[in-house]
Structure formats: structure tokens, C-alpha cells
PDB file of C-alpha atoms in Angstrom:
ATOM      1  CA  UNK A   1      16.732 -19.100 -18.575  1.00  0.00           C
ATOM      2  CA  UNK A   2      20.111 -17.372 -18.649  1.00  0.00           C
ATOM      3  CA  UNK A   3      20.451 -13.906 -17.134  1.00  0.00           C
ATOM      4  CA  UNK A   4      22.032 -11.062 -19.076  1.00  0.00           C
ATOM      5  CA  UNK A   5      24.830  -9.025 -17.450  1.00  0.00           C
ATOM      6  CA  UNK A   6      22.341  -6.223 -16.768  1.00  0.00           C
ATOM      7  CA  UNK A   7      19.888  -8.634 -15.146  1.00  0.00           C
ATOM      8  CA  UNK A   8      22.688 -10.035 -13.021  1.00  0.00           C
ATOM      9  CA  UNK A   9      23.407  -6.538 -11.705  1.00  0.00           C
ATOM     10  CA  UNK A  10      19.700  -5.757 -11.260  1.00  0.00           C
ATOM     11  CA  UNK A  11      19.027  -8.887  -9.212  1.00  0.00           C
ATOM     12  CA  UNK A  12      22.363  -8.904  -7.363  1.00  0.00           C
ATOM     13  CA  UNK A  13      20.733  -8.934  -3.904  1.00  0.00           C
ATOM     14  CA  UNK A  14      18.726 -12.012  -4.880  1.00  0.00           C
ATOM     15  CA  UNK A  15      21.669 -13.784  -6.438  1.00  0.00           C
ATOM     16  CA  UNK A  16      23.792 -13.507  -3.279  1.00  0.00           C
ATOM     17  CA  UNK A  17      20.830 -14.532  -1.119  1.00  0.00           C
ATOM     18  CA  UNK A  18      21.113 -18.101   0.151  1.00  0.00           C
ATOM     19  CA  UNK A  19      18.022 -20.013  -0.929  1.00  0.00           C
ATOM     20  CA  UNK A  20      17.483 -17.945  -4.085  1.00  0.00           C
ATOM     21  CA  UNK A  21      20.775 -17.465  -5.930  1.00  0.00           C
ATOM     22  CA  UNK A  22      21.237 -17.475  -9.659  1.00  0.00           C
ATOM     23  CA  UNK A  23      19.192 -20.633 -10.138  1.00  0.00           C
ATOM     24  CA  UNK A  24      16.236 -19.177  -8.256  1.00  0.00           C
ATOM     25  CA  UNK A  25      16.450 -15.959 -10.244  1.00  0.00           C
ATOM     26  CA  UNK A  26      16.431 -17.902 -13.499  1.00  0.00           C
ATOM     27  CA  UNK A  27      13.357 -19.785 -12.260  1.00  0.00           C
ATOM     28  CA  UNK A  28      11.630 -16.479 -11.562  1.00  0.00           C
ATOM     29  CA  UNK A  29      12.505 -15.275 -15.053  1.00  0.00           C
ATOM     30  CA  UNK A  30      10.960 -18.412 -16.578  1.00  0.00           C
ATOM     31  CA  UNK A  31       7.771 -18.207 -14.486  1.00  0.00           C
ATOM     32  CA  UNK A  32       4.352 -17.300 -15.853  1.00  0.00           C
ATOM     33  CA  UNK A  33       2.110 -15.802 -13.162  1.00  0.00           C
ATOM     34  CA  UNK A  34      -1.490 -14.605 -13.471  1.00  0.00           C
ATOM     35  CA  UNK A  35      -2.722 -11.727 -11.279  1.00  0.00           C
ATOM     36  CA  UNK A  36      -6.508 -11.475 -11.130  1.00  0.00           C
ATOM     37  CA  UNK A  37      -7.388  -7.864 -10.353  1.00  0.00           C
ATOM     38  CA  UNK A  38      -5.195  -4.770 -10.776  1.00  0.00           C
ATOM     39  CA  UNK A  39      -6.589  -2.934  -7.762  1.00  0.00           C
ATOM     40  CA  UNK A  40      -5.557  -2.585  -4.134  1.00  0.00           C
ATOM     41  CA  UNK A  41      -4.034  -6.061  -3.784  1.00  0.00           C
ATOM     42  CA  UNK A  42      -3.051  -6.422  -7.418  1.00  0.00           C
ATOM     43  CA  UNK A  43      -0.967  -3.247  -7.288  1.00  0.00           C
ATOM     44  CA  UNK A  44       1.660  -4.359  -4.743  1.00  0.00           C
ATOM     45  CA  UNK A  45       1.555  -7.820  -6.295  1.00  0.00           C
ATOM     46  CA  UNK A  46       2.379  -6.480  -9.745  1.00  0.00           C
ATOM     47  CA  UNK A  47       5.017  -4.120  -8.371  1.00  0.00           C
ATOM     48  CA  UNK A  48       6.929  -6.674  -6.325  1.00  0.00           C
ATOM     49  CA  UNK A  49       6.634  -9.532  -8.830  1.00  0.00           C
ATOM     50  CA  UNK A  50       7.927  -7.263 -11.584  1.00  0.00           C
ATOM     51  CA  UNK A  51      10.725  -5.947  -9.386  1.00  0.00           C
ATOM     52  CA  UNK A  52      11.649  -9.533  -8.470  1.00  0.00           C
ATOM     53  CA  UNK A  53      12.020 -10.441 -12.136  1.00  0.00           C
ATOM     54  CA  UNK A  54       9.054 -12.745 -12.705  1.00  0.00           C
ATOM     55  CA  UNK A  55       9.349 -13.043 -16.468  1.00  0.00           C
ATOM     56  CA  UNK A  56       5.705 -13.072 -17.526  1.00  0.00           C
ATOM     57  CA  UNK A  57       2.895 -11.475 -15.524  1.00  0.00           C
ATOM     58  CA  UNK A  58      -0.628 -11.768 -16.865  1.00  0.00           C
ATOM     59  CA  UNK A  59      -3.066  -9.220 -15.444  1.00  0.00           C
ATOM     60  CA  UNK A  60      -6.850  -9.578 -15.648  1.00  0.00           C
ATOM     61  CA  UNK A  61      -9.100  -6.565 -15.043  1.00  0.00           C
ATOM     62  CA  UNK A  62     -11.872  -4.862 -16.999  1.00  0.00           C
ATOM     63  CA  UNK A  63     -12.041  -1.644 -14.949  1.00  0.00           C
ATOM     64  CA  UNK A  64     -10.591   1.802 -15.623  1.00  0.00           C
ATOM     65  CA  UNK A  65      -8.563   3.959 -13.248  1.00  0.00           C
ATOM     66  CA  UNK A  66     -10.590   6.453 -11.195  1.00  0.00           C
ATOM     67  CA  UNK A  67      -9.536   9.082  -8.691  1.00  0.00           C
ATOM     68  CA  UNK A  68     -10.806   7.091  -5.687  1.00  0.00           C
ATOM     69  CA  UNK A  69      -8.473   4.204  -6.615  1.00  0.00           C
ATOM     70  CA  UNK A  70      -5.304   6.199  -6.064  1.00  0.00           C
ATOM     71  CA  UNK A  71      -5.431   6.100  -2.267  1.00  0.00           C
ATOM     72  CA  UNK A  72      -4.357   2.427  -2.353  1.00  0.00           C
ATOM     73  CA  UNK A  73      -3.750   1.234  -5.934  1.00  0.00           C
ATOM     74  CA  UNK A  74      -0.131   2.286  -6.143  1.00  0.00           C
ATOM     75  CA  UNK A  75       0.722   1.203  -9.697  1.00  0.00           C
ATOM     76  CA  UNK A  76      -1.715   3.794 -11.084  1.00  0.00           C
ATOM     77  CA  UNK A  77      -0.978   7.516 -11.399  1.00  0.00           C
ATOM     78  CA  UNK A  78      -3.209  10.587 -11.474  1.00  0.00           C
ATOM     79  CA  UNK A  79      -2.713  11.004 -15.207  1.00  0.00           C
ATOM     80  CA  UNK A  80      -3.926   7.420 -15.774  1.00  0.00           C
ATOM     81  CA  UNK A  81      -7.522   8.256 -14.874  1.00  0.00           C
ATOM     82  CA  UNK A  82      -9.905   6.940 -17.494  1.00  0.00           C
ATOM     83  CA  UNK A  83      -7.576   4.354 -19.042  1.00  0.00           C
ATOM     84  CA  UNK A  84      -7.839   0.652 -18.262  1.00  0.00           C
ATOM     85  CA  UNK A  85      -6.098  -0.547 -15.135  1.00  0.00           C
ATOM     86  CA  UNK A  86      -4.359  -3.215 -17.184  1.00  0.00           C
ATOM     87  CA  UNK A  87      -2.873  -0.597 -19.527  1.00  0.00           C
ATOM     88  CA  UNK A  88      -1.843   1.536 -16.564  1.00  0.00           C
ATOM     89  CA  UNK A  89      -0.201  -1.486 -14.907  1.00  0.00           C
ATOM     90  CA  UNK A  90       1.595  -2.312 -18.150  1.00  0.00           C
ATOM     91  CA  UNK A  91       3.047   1.203 -18.275  1.00  0.00           C
ATOM     92  CA  UNK A  92       4.174   0.884 -14.650  1.00  0.00           C
ATOM     93  CA  UNK A  93       5.925  -2.437 -15.264  1.00  0.00           C
ATOM     94  CA  UNK A  94       7.611  -1.190 -18.447  1.00  0.00           C
ATOM     95  CA  UNK A  95       9.105   1.711 -16.509  1.00  0.00           C
ATOM     96  CA  UNK A  96      10.141  -0.456 -13.559  1.00  0.00           C
ATOM     97  CA  UNK A  97      11.657  -3.494 -15.253  1.00  0.00           C
ATOM     98  CA  UNK A  98      12.118  -3.851 -19.034  1.00  0.00           C
ATOM     99  CA  UNK A  99      12.944  -7.559 -18.597  1.00  0.00           C
ATOM    100  CA  UNK A 100       9.375  -8.379 -17.518  1.00  0.00           C
ATOM    101  CA  UNK A 101       6.491  -8.877 -19.936  1.00  0.00           C
ATOM    102  CA  UNK A 102       3.023  -7.901 -18.759  1.00  0.00           C
ATOM    103  CA  UNK A 103       0.319  -9.733 -20.717  1.00  0.00           C
ATOM    104  CA  UNK A 104      -2.952  -7.728 -20.671  1.00  0.00           C
ATOM    105  CA  UNK A 105      -6.346  -9.381 -20.286  1.00  0.00           C
ATOM    106  CA  UNK A 106      -8.905  -6.565 -20.383  1.00  0.00           C
ATOM    107  CA  UNK A 107     -11.946  -8.576 -19.388  1.00  0.00           C
ATOM    108  CA  UNK A 108     -14.035  -9.693 -16.441  1.00  0.00           C
ATOM    109  CA  UNK A 109     -13.437 -13.222 -15.215  1.00  0.00           C
ATOM    110  CA  UNK A 110     -16.467 -15.444 -15.734  1.00  0.00           C
ATOM    111  CA  UNK A 111     -17.369 -19.114 -16.064  1.00  0.00           C
ATOM    112  CA  UNK A 112     -16.710 -19.051 -19.822  1.00  0.00           C
ATOM    113  CA  UNK A 113     -13.149 -17.671 -19.764  1.00  0.00           C
ATOM    114  CA  UNK A 114     -11.676 -18.606 -16.382  1.00  0.00           C
ATOM    115  CA  UNK A 115     -10.373 -22.045 -17.424  1.00  0.00           C
ATOM    116  CA  UNK A 116      -8.523 -20.731 -20.481  1.00  0.00           C
ATOM    117  CA  UNK A 117      -7.030 -17.870 -18.458  1.00  0.00           C
ATOM    118  CA  UNK A 118      -5.721 -20.158 -15.730  1.00  0.00           C
ATOM    119  CA  UNK A 119      -4.430 -22.700 -18.235  1.00  0.00           C
ATOM    120  CA  UNK A 120      -1.846 -20.308 -19.657  1.00  0.00           C
ATOM    121  CA  UNK A 121       0.021 -19.765 -16.370  1.00  0.00           C
ATOM    122  CA  UNK A 122       2.002 -21.666 -13.749  1.00  0.00           C
ATOM    123  CA  UNK A 123       0.571 -19.864 -10.737  1.00  0.00           C
ATOM    124  CA  UNK A 124      -2.478 -17.674 -10.036  1.00  0.00           C
ATOM    125  CA  UNK A 125      -2.866 -14.837  -7.532  1.00  0.00           C
ATOM    126  CA  UNK A 126      -6.374 -13.646  -6.765  1.00  0.00           C
ATOM    127  CA  UNK A 127      -6.789 -10.131  -5.392  1.00  0.00           C
ATOM    128  CA  UNK A 128     -10.415  -9.592  -6.384  1.00  0.00           C
ATOM    129  CA  UNK A 129     -12.913  -8.061  -4.010  1.00  0.00           C
ATOM    130  CA  UNK A 130     -15.988 -10.273  -4.399  1.00  0.00           C
ATOM    131  CA  UNK A 131     -16.566 -13.773  -3.137  1.00  0.00           C
ATOM    132  CA  UNK A 132     -18.191 -15.170  -6.284  1.00  0.00           C
ATOM    133  CA  UNK A 133     -15.113 -14.387  -8.411  1.00  0.00           C
ATOM    134  CA  UNK A 134     -12.735 -15.721  -5.783  1.00  0.00           C
ATOM    135  CA  UNK A 135     -14.676 -18.993  -5.665  1.00  0.00           C
ATOM    136  CA  UNK A 136     -14.739 -19.239  -9.461  1.00  0.00           C
ATOM    137  CA  UNK A 137     -10.980 -18.693  -9.735  1.00  0.00           C
ATOM    138  CA  UNK A 138     -10.283 -21.182  -6.935  1.00  0.00           C
ATOM    139  CA  UNK A 139     -12.388 -23.890  -8.586  1.00  0.00           C
ATOM    140  CA  UNK A 140     -10.651 -23.301 -11.934  1.00  0.00           C
ATOM    141  CA  UNK A 141      -7.225 -23.593 -10.297  1.00  0.00           C
ATOM    142  CA  UNK A 142      -8.240 -26.776  -8.503  1.00  0.00           C
ATOM    143  CA  UNK A 143      -9.536 -28.321 -11.729  1.00  0.00           C
ATOM    144  CA  UNK A 144      -6.351 -27.322 -13.591  1.00  0.00           C
ATOM    145  CA  UNK A 145      -4.007 -28.437 -10.827  1.00  0.00           C
ATOM    146  CA  UNK A 146      -2.547 -24.932 -10.467  1.00  0.00           C
ATOM    147  CA  UNK A 147      -1.485 -23.356  -7.153  1.00  0.00           C
ATOM    148  CA  UNK A 148      -3.403 -20.276  -6.037  1.00  0.00           C
ATOM    149  CA  UNK A 149      -2.477 -17.456  -3.663  1.00  0.00           C
ATOM    150  CA  UNK A 150      -5.669 -15.854  -2.352  1.00  0.00           C
ATOM    151  CA  UNK A 151      -5.956 -12.605  -0.421  1.00  0.00           C
ATOM    152  CA  UNK A 152      -8.683 -10.295   0.808  1.00  0.00           C
ATOM    153  CA  UNK A 153      -8.952  -7.017   2.726  1.00  0.00           C
ATOM    154  CA  UNK A 154     -11.652  -4.989   4.461  1.00  0.00           C
ATOM    155  CA  UNK A 155     -11.358  -1.764   6.438  1.00  0.00           C
ATOM    156  CA  UNK A 156      -8.288  -2.294   8.697  1.00  0.00           C
ATOM    157  CA  UNK A 157      -7.863  -6.043   8.268  1.00  0.00           C
ATOM    158  CA  UNK A 158      -6.728  -8.599   5.735  1.00  0.00           C
ATOM    159  CA  UNK A 159      -5.997 -12.247   5.124  1.00  0.00           C
ATOM    160  CA  UNK A 160      -3.911 -14.465   2.855  1.00  0.00           C
ATOM    161  CA  UNK A 161      -3.642 -18.195   2.209  1.00  0.00           C
ATOM    162  CA  UNK A 162      -2.342 -20.629  -0.413  1.00  0.00           C
ATOM    163  CA  UNK A 163      -4.225 -23.444  -2.131  1.00  0.00           C
ATOM    164  CA  UNK A 164      -2.227 -26.256  -3.709  1.00  0.00           C
ATOM    165  CA  UNK A 165      -3.632 -29.180  -5.711  1.00  0.00           C
ATOM    166  CA  UNK A 166      -2.478 -31.628  -3.020  1.00  0.00           C
ATOM    167  CA  UNK A 167      -3.628 -29.569  -0.037  1.00  0.00           C
ATOM    168  CA  UNK A 168      -6.796 -28.137   1.491  1.00  0.00           C
ATOM    169  CA  UNK A 169      -8.956 -26.247  -0.974  1.00  0.00           C
ATOM    170  CA  UNK A 170     -11.158 -23.141  -1.079  1.00  0.00           C
ATOM    171  CA  UNK A 171     -14.202 -25.270  -0.260  1.00  0.00           C
ATOM    172  CA  UNK A 172     -12.465 -26.488   2.917  1.00  0.00           C
ATOM    173  CA  UNK A 173     -11.940 -22.927   4.075  1.00  0.00           C
ATOM    174  CA  UNK A 174     -15.433 -21.853   2.952  1.00  0.00           C
ATOM    175  CA  UNK A 175     -17.739 -24.904   3.130  1.00  0.00           C
ATOM    176  CA  UNK A 176     -20.692 -22.519   2.829  1.00  0.00           C
ATOM    177  CA  UNK A 177     -20.910 -19.283   0.863  1.00  0.00           C
ATOM    178  CA  UNK A 178     -21.111 -16.300   3.227  1.00  0.00           C
ATOM    179  CA  UNK A 179     -24.012 -13.861   3.001  1.00  0.00           C
ATOM    180  CA  UNK A 180     -23.376 -10.566   1.234  1.00  0.00           C
ATOM    181  CA  UNK A 181     -23.983  -8.723   4.499  1.00  0.00           C
ATOM    182  CA  UNK A 182     -20.953 -10.534   5.984  1.00  0.00           C
ATOM    183  CA  UNK A 183     -18.711  -9.340   3.143  1.00  0.00           C
ATOM    184  CA  UNK A 184     -19.454  -5.640   2.639  1.00  0.00           C
ATOM    185  CA  UNK A 185     -17.784  -3.986  -0.347  1.00  0.00           C
ATOM    186  CA  UNK A 186     -14.954  -1.513   0.215  1.00  0.00           C
ATOM    187  CA  UNK A 187     -17.101   1.144  -1.467  1.00  0.00           C
ATOM    188  CA  UNK A 188     -19.486   0.866   1.493  1.00  0.00           C
ATOM    189  CA  UNK A 189     -17.195   0.404   4.499  1.00  0.00           C
ATOM    190  CA  UNK A 190     -13.837   1.658   3.210  1.00  0.00           C
ATOM    191  CA  UNK A 191     -10.316   0.261   3.447  1.00  0.00           C
ATOM    192  CA  UNK A 192      -7.088   1.781   4.739  1.00  0.00           C
ATOM    193  CA  UNK A 193      -4.733   1.939   1.776  1.00  0.00           C
ATOM    194  CA  UNK A 194      -1.693   0.616   3.623  1.00  0.00           C
ATOM    195  CA  UNK A 195      -3.589  -2.569   4.557  1.00  0.00           C
ATOM    196  CA  UNK A 196      -3.741  -3.546   0.891  1.00  0.00           C
ATOM    197  CA  UNK A 197       0.011  -2.973   0.739  1.00  0.00           C
ATOM    198  CA  UNK A 198       0.660  -5.308   3.666  1.00  0.00           C
ATOM    199  CA  UNK A 199      -1.547  -8.118   2.361  1.00  0.00           C
ATOM    200  CA  UNK A 200      -0.541  -7.690  -1.283  1.00  0.00           C
ATOM    201  CA  UNK A 201       3.140  -7.830  -0.330  1.00  0.00           C
ATOM    202  CA  UNK A 202       2.536 -10.997   1.686  1.00  0.00           C
ATOM    203  CA  UNK A 203       0.848 -12.488  -1.376  1.00  0.00           C
ATOM    204  CA  UNK A 204       3.842 -11.587  -3.524  1.00  0.00           C
ATOM    205  CA  UNK A 205       6.116 -13.277  -0.986  1.00  0.00           C
ATOM    206  CA  UNK A 206       4.030 -16.454  -1.149  1.00  0.00           C
ATOM    207  CA  UNK A 207       4.206 -16.382  -4.959  1.00  0.00           C
ATOM    208  CA  UNK A 208       7.996 -16.066  -4.928  1.00  0.00           C
ATOM    209  CA  UNK A 209       8.224 -18.958  -2.448  1.00  0.00           C
ATOM    210  CA  UNK A 210       6.037 -21.150  -4.661  1.00  0.00           C
ATOM    211  CA  UNK A 211       8.026 -20.357  -7.792  1.00  0.00           C
ATOM    212  CA  UNK A 212      11.459 -20.869  -6.241  1.00  0.00           C
ATOM    213  CA  UNK A 213      10.612 -23.625  -3.759  1.00  0.00           C
ATOM    214  CA  UNK A 214      11.765 -21.420  -0.914  1.00  0.00           C
ATOM    215  CA  UNK A 215      10.367 -21.874   2.603  1.00  0.00           C
ATOM    216  CA  UNK A 216       6.952 -23.090   3.683  1.00  0.00           C
ATOM    217  CA  UNK A 217       3.915 -21.650   1.870  1.00  0.00           C
ATOM    218  CA  UNK A 218       0.661 -20.864   3.670  1.00  0.00           C
ATOM    219  CA  UNK A 219      -0.979 -24.134   2.614  1.00  0.00           C
ATOM    220  CA  UNK A 220      -3.794 -25.106   4.981  1.00  0.00           C
ATOM    221  CA  UNK A 221      -3.067 -21.953   6.975  1.00  0.00           C
ATOM    222  CA  UNK A 222      -4.989 -18.686   6.949  1.00  0.00           C
ATOM    223  CA  UNK A 223      -2.864 -15.703   7.984  1.00  0.00           C
ATOM    224  CA  UNK A 224      -4.986 -12.887   9.420  1.00  0.00           C
ATOM    225  CA  UNK A 225      -3.723  -9.314   9.768  1.00  0.00           C
ATOM    226  CA  UNK A 226      -5.232  -6.831  12.228  1.00  0.00           C
ATOM    227  CA  UNK A 227      -3.888  -3.456  11.189  1.00  0.00           C
ATOM    228  CA  UNK A 228      -5.135  -1.551  14.235  1.00  0.00           C
ATOM    229  CA  UNK A 229      -3.528  -3.924  16.724  1.00  0.00           C
ATOM    230  CA  UNK A 230      -0.474  -4.624  14.521  1.00  0.00           C
ATOM    231  CA  UNK A 231      -1.110  -8.316  15.093  1.00  0.00           C
ATOM    232  CA  UNK A 232      -0.919 -11.446  12.939  1.00  0.00           C
ATOM    233  CA  UNK A 233      -2.971 -14.535  13.758  1.00  0.00           C
ATOM    234  CA  UNK A 234      -2.703 -17.915  12.033  1.00  0.00           C
ATOM    235  CA  UNK A 235      -5.591 -20.376  11.722  1.00  0.00           C
ATOM    236  CA  UNK A 236      -5.303 -23.921  10.389  1.00  0.00           C
ATOM    237  CA  UNK A 237      -7.950 -25.461   8.137  1.00  0.00           C
TER     238      UNK A 237
END
């Protein structure tokens, strides 16, 4: 997809970047990416994908913006309280980059709609905060042959990995479903806002790599982030 003169100026630092260039930027413009969840991880994802010029970003979320979200969910503003997160994210993207289309999906992902959601996009990024939804999205992506970037955070820590149709899958990383007690909700144990920024930005980087063919994605590798120790650890699976 050809870039307009204004887009060429906007993405100038990408276009001069070896490994991206004009061709990579055009590929980003043509890409259709689905972000599941417009919360702590979804916010930096949406922000950086829109800034990077990903042409179509679908966002799935059925929640509304509340005051307690604003400590980490950076695409939402104080005056957005009470409106849907998808609408708030759409307003953010429109102000940031008019060349990006945000497609709203104001709904909760379930077994009835997940396949049709995934089918409309080239790549899926899951930033949801419960295991059942993450498993459902991963299975839908595997069945559809779509790559998936998956991230999670809790308290001071986070993780990110990539599932590709030809590589290890969600079931390889999680052969057994963990107990709820092992995955406490952020509402109960809390999360440092900046941790979601670190992990969400890493997820956005993996998405850009997958779209452009740049570098080596985190396929079969789980990248763990310990915010208190400022340490990254990589595990193979």
C-alpha cells in the first residue's frame, strides 16, 4: 500500500531504518491486527501499533473506563470514565494517527464469537487478564492458523511469548490449567502500572516483527520480566 507524502514524513524514522524501510512501512499499513483487551496491556499495544502505522487495529473489550484503570491504562483519560474502553481507545487513536483505523468490537470474547473475530485479522495480540480467555483465544488462533502474541502481568512481574502455527502452542506451555489460586486477579493483589507498559511494549515489538519479518520472534520462548530486580529471564518450551 503506497504511502502519502504526509505518511512518509510521519514514518521517516522507520523508512530510514535498515530492516524496515518503505517496504516494511507499507506492510504495516496493510496489516490487520486484533488486540484482545483494551486495559493495562492493550493500552501500550494500541498506542505503539497506532504510532507505528499499523493500518487496521481491531480492539475487543466489553468494559467501561473507571477511575481505578487510569493508573496503568494509558490510552484512557479522566474524562472517559463511564464510556466503553473501545470507544475511548478509538478516540485516542484518532488523535494520535489519522491514517490508522480502529475497528471496535464492544463484546466479551466467548466460544461463540472467538473464531469469527480471529478470522478477520492477520495477527492477534492477547492482553486479557484471565486464563480461560487466553486459552480460548490461543485455541482459536491455532485452529485458524494465525500467529498470536500473548502477554500477562501480575504485581511487579510480567511475561510475553509468541505462538505460531508451525511452532509450540499454548497447550505446550500450559499442559494443565493452573488453579485460580495460582493466578490471582489484579483487583486482589495489585499491579504496578509501569509493568504493564514494559510488557505491552514488548508485545507491540513482537507484533511489528511478525508483520514485517524483522528479527526473531519469541516462538517457543517465554520472556519473563522481574520489575523489582530489573531482570529478564528466558525459558524455552
